[in-house]
mmCIF file of C-alpha atoms in Angstrom:
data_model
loop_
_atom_site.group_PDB
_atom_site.id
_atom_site.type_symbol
_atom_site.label_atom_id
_atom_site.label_comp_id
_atom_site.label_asym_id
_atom_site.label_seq_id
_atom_site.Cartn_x
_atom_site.Cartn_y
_atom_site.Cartn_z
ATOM 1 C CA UNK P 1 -31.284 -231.490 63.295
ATOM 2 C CA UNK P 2 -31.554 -227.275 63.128
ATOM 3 C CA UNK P 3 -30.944 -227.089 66.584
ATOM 4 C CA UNK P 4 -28.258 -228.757 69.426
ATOM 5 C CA UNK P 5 -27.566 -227.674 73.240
ATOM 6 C CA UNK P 6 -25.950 -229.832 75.846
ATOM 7 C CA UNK P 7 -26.421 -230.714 80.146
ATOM 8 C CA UNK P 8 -23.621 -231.436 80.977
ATOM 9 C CA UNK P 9 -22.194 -234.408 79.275
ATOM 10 C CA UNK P 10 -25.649 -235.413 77.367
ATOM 11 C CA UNK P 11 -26.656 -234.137 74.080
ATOM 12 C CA UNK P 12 -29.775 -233.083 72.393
ATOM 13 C CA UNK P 13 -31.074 -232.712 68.956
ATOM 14 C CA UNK P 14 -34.167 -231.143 67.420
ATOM 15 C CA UNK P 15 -35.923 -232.340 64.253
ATOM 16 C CA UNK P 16 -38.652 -229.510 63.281
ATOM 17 C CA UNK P 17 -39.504 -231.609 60.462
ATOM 18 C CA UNK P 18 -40.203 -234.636 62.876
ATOM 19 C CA UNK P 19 -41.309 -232.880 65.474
ATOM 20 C CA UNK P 20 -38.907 -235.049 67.681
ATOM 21 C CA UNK P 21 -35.869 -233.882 70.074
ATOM 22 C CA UNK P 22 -34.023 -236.489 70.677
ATOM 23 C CA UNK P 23 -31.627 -236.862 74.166
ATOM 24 C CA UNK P 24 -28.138 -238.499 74.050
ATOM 25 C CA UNK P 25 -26.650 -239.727 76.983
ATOM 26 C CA UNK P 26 -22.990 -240.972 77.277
ATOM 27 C CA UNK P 27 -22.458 -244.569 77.482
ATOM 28 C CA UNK P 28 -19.025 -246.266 77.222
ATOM 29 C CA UNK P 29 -16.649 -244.642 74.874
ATOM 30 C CA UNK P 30 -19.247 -242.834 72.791
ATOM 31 C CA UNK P 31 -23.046 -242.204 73.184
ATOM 32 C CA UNK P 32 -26.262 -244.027 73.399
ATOM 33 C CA UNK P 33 -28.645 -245.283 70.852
ATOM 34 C CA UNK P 34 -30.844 -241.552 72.151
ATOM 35 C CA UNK P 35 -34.451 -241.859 72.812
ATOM 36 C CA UNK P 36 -37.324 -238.730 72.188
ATOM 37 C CA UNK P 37 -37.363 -236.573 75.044
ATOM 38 C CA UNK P 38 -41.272 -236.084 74.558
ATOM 39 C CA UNK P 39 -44.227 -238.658 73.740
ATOM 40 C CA UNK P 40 -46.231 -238.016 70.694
ATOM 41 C CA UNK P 41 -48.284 -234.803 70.911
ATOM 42 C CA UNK P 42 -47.106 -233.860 74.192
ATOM 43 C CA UNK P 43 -45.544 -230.694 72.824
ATOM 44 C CA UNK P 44 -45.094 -229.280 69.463
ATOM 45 C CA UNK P 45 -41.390 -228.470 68.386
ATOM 46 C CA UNK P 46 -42.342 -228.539 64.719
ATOM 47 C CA UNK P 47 -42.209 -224.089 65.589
ATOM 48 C CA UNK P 48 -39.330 -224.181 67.953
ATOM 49 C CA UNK P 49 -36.535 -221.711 66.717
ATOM 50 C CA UNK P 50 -34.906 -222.561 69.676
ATOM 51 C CA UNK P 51 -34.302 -224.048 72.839
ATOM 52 C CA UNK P 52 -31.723 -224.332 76.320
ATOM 53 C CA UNK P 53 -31.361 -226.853 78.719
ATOM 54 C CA UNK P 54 -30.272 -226.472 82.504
ATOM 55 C CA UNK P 55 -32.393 -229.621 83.994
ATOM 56 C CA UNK P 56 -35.494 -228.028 82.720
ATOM 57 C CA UNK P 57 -36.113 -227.863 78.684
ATOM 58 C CA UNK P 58 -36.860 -224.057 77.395
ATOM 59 C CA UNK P 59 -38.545 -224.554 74.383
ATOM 60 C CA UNK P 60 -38.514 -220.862 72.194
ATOM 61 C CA UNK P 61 -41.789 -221.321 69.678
ATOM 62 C CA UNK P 62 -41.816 -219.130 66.480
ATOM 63 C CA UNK P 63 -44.583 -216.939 68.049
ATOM 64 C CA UNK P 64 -42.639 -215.755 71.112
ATOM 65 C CA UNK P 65 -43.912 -218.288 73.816
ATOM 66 C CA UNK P 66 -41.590 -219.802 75.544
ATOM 67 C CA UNK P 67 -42.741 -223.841 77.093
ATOM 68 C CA UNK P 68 -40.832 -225.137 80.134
ATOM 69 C CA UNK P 69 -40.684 -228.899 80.501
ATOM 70 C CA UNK P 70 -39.238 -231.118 82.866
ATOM 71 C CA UNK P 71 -38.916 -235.010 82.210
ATOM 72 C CA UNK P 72 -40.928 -234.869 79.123
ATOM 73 C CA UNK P 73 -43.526 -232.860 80.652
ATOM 74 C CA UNK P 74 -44.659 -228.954 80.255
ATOM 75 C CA UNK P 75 -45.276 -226.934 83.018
ATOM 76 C CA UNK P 76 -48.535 -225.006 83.210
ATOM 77 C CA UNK P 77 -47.405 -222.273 85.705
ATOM 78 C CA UNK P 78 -44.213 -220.992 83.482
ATOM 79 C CA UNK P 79 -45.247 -217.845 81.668
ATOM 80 C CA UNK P 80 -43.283 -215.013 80.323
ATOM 81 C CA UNK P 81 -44.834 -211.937 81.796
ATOM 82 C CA UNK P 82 -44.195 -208.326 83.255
ATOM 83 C CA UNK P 83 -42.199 -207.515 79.914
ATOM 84 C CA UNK P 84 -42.830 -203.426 79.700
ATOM 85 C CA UNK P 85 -44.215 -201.628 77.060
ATOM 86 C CA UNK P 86 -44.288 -200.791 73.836
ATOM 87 C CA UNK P 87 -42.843 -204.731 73.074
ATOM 88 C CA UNK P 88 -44.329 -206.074 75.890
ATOM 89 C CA UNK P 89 -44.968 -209.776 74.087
ATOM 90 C CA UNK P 90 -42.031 -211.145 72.144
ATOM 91 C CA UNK P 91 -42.032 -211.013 68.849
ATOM 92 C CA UNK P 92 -40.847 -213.143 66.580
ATOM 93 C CA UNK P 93 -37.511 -214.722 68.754
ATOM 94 C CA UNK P 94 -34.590 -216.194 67.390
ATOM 95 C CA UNK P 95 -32.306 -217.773 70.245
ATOM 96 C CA UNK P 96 -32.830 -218.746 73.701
ATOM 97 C CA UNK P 97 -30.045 -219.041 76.191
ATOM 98 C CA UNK P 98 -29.546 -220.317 79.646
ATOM 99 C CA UNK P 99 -27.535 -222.939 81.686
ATOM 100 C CA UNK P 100 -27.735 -224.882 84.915
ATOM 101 C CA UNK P 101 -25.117 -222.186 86.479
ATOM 102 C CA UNK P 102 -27.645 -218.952 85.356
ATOM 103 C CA UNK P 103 -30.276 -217.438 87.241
ATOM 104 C CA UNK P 104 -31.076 -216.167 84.173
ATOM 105 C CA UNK P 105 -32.821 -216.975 80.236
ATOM 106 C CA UNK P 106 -31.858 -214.954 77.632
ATOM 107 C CA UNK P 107 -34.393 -214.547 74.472
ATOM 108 C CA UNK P 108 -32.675 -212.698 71.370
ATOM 109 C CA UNK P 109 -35.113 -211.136 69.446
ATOM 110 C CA UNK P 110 -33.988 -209.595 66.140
ATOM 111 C CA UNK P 111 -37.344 -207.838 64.858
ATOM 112 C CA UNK P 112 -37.469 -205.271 67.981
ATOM 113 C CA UNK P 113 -33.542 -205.480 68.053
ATOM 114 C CA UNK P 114 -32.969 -206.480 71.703
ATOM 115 C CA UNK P 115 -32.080 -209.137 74.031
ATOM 116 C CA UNK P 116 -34.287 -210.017 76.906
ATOM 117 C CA UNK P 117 -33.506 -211.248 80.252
ATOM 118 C CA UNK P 118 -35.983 -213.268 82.256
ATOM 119 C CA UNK P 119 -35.951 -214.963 85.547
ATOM 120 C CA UNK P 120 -36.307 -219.260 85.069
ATOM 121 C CA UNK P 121 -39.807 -218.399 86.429
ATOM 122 C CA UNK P 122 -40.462 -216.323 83.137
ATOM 123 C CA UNK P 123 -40.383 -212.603 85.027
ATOM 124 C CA UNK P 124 -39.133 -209.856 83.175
ATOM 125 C CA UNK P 125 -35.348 -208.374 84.526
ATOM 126 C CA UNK P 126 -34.465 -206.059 81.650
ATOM 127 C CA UNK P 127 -33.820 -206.037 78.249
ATOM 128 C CA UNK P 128 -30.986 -204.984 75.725
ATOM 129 C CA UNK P 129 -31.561 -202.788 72.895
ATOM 130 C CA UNK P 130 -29.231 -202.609 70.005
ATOM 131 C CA UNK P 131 -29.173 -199.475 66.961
ATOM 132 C CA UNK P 132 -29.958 -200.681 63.837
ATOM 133 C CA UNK P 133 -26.220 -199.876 62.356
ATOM 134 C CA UNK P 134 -24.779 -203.780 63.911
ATOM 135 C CA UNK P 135 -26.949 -205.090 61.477
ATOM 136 C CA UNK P 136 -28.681 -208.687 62.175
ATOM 137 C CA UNK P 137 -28.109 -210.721 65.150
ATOM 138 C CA UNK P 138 -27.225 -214.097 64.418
ATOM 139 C CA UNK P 139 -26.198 -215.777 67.692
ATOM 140 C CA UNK P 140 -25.748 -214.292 71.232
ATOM 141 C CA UNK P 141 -23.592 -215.957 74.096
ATOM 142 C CA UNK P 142 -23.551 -214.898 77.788
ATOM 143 C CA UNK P 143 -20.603 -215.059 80.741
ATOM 144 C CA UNK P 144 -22.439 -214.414 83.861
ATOM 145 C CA UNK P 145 -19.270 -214.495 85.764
ATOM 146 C CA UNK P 146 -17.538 -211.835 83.565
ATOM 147 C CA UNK P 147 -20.651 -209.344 83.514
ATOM 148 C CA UNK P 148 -20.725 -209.482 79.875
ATOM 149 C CA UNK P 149 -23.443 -210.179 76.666
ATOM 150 C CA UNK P 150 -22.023 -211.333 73.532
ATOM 151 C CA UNK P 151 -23.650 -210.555 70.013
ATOM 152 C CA UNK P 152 -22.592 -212.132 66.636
ATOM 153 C CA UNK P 153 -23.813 -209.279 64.227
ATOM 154 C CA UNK P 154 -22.472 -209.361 60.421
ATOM 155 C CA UNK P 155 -19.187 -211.496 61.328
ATOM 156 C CA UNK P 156 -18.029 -208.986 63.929
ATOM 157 C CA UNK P 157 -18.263 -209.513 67.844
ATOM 158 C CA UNK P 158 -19.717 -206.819 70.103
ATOM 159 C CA UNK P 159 -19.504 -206.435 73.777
ATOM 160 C CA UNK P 160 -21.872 -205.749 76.020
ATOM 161 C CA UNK P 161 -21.813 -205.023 79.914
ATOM 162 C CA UNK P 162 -24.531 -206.901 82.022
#
């Protein structure tokens, strides 16, 4: 799997390579058997870098679109938009964030150095910009409750305010 994220107590997995995420629920003492989240060809995942759950499925594609699904299903009317110029598409996105207690998705997006924060109906709320001197971004965490925006930059932590 290159990619994991959890609702609550169920876990899911996704296989670029088999195009496949796969859904865990808990059963017993351990977990179920898991069963594809999506039928064939219903979306591709083989270019997802990414992807958050909070009920819905945000599904972060290579290319900087972002798919919301619900029960195995995309819906049409999500679209990012309203993202100001100059980098008003999103290029190139790493990580998505979100969680069934946020108003909020987070995209990280290394190439123009920024986060971005959205709205769960895709609108643009304001962005993040970093200097080039932390270096890459390799993972970003968010506590709403504690205002703050975490970045994982060349093994160091870094702080932001929201």
């Amino acid at each position: 799997a290159e990619a994991i994220s959890t609702y609550f107590s169920t876990l899911y997995f996704l296989d670029k390579d088999e195009g496949q995420m796969i859904k865990y629920a808990p059963s017993g003492s351990g977990y179920d058997k898991g069963r594809d989240v999506y039928k064939v060809g219903a979306v591709n995942l083989r270019d997802v870098n990414s992807f958050a759950v909070d009920g819905n499925i945000y599904l972060l594609h290579e290319n900087g679109i972002i798919d919301k699904t619900l029960k195995g299903s995309l819906d049409a009317h999500f679209k990012v938009k309203n993202i100001p110029e100059p980098n008003s598409a999103l290029a190139e996105p790493n990580q998505i964030i979100t969680n069934s207690d946020s108003s909020s998705l987070y995209v990280l997006e290394n190439k123009n150095r920024r986060v971005v924060e959205l709205n769960k109906n895709g609108d643009y709320l304001r962005q993040f910009t970093f200097k080039e001197n932390i270096g890459e971004i390799n993972n970003i965490a968010v506590n709403e409750k504690a205002k703050k925006l975490y970045l994982l930059a060349n093994n160091r932590i870094f702080e932001i305010d929201l």
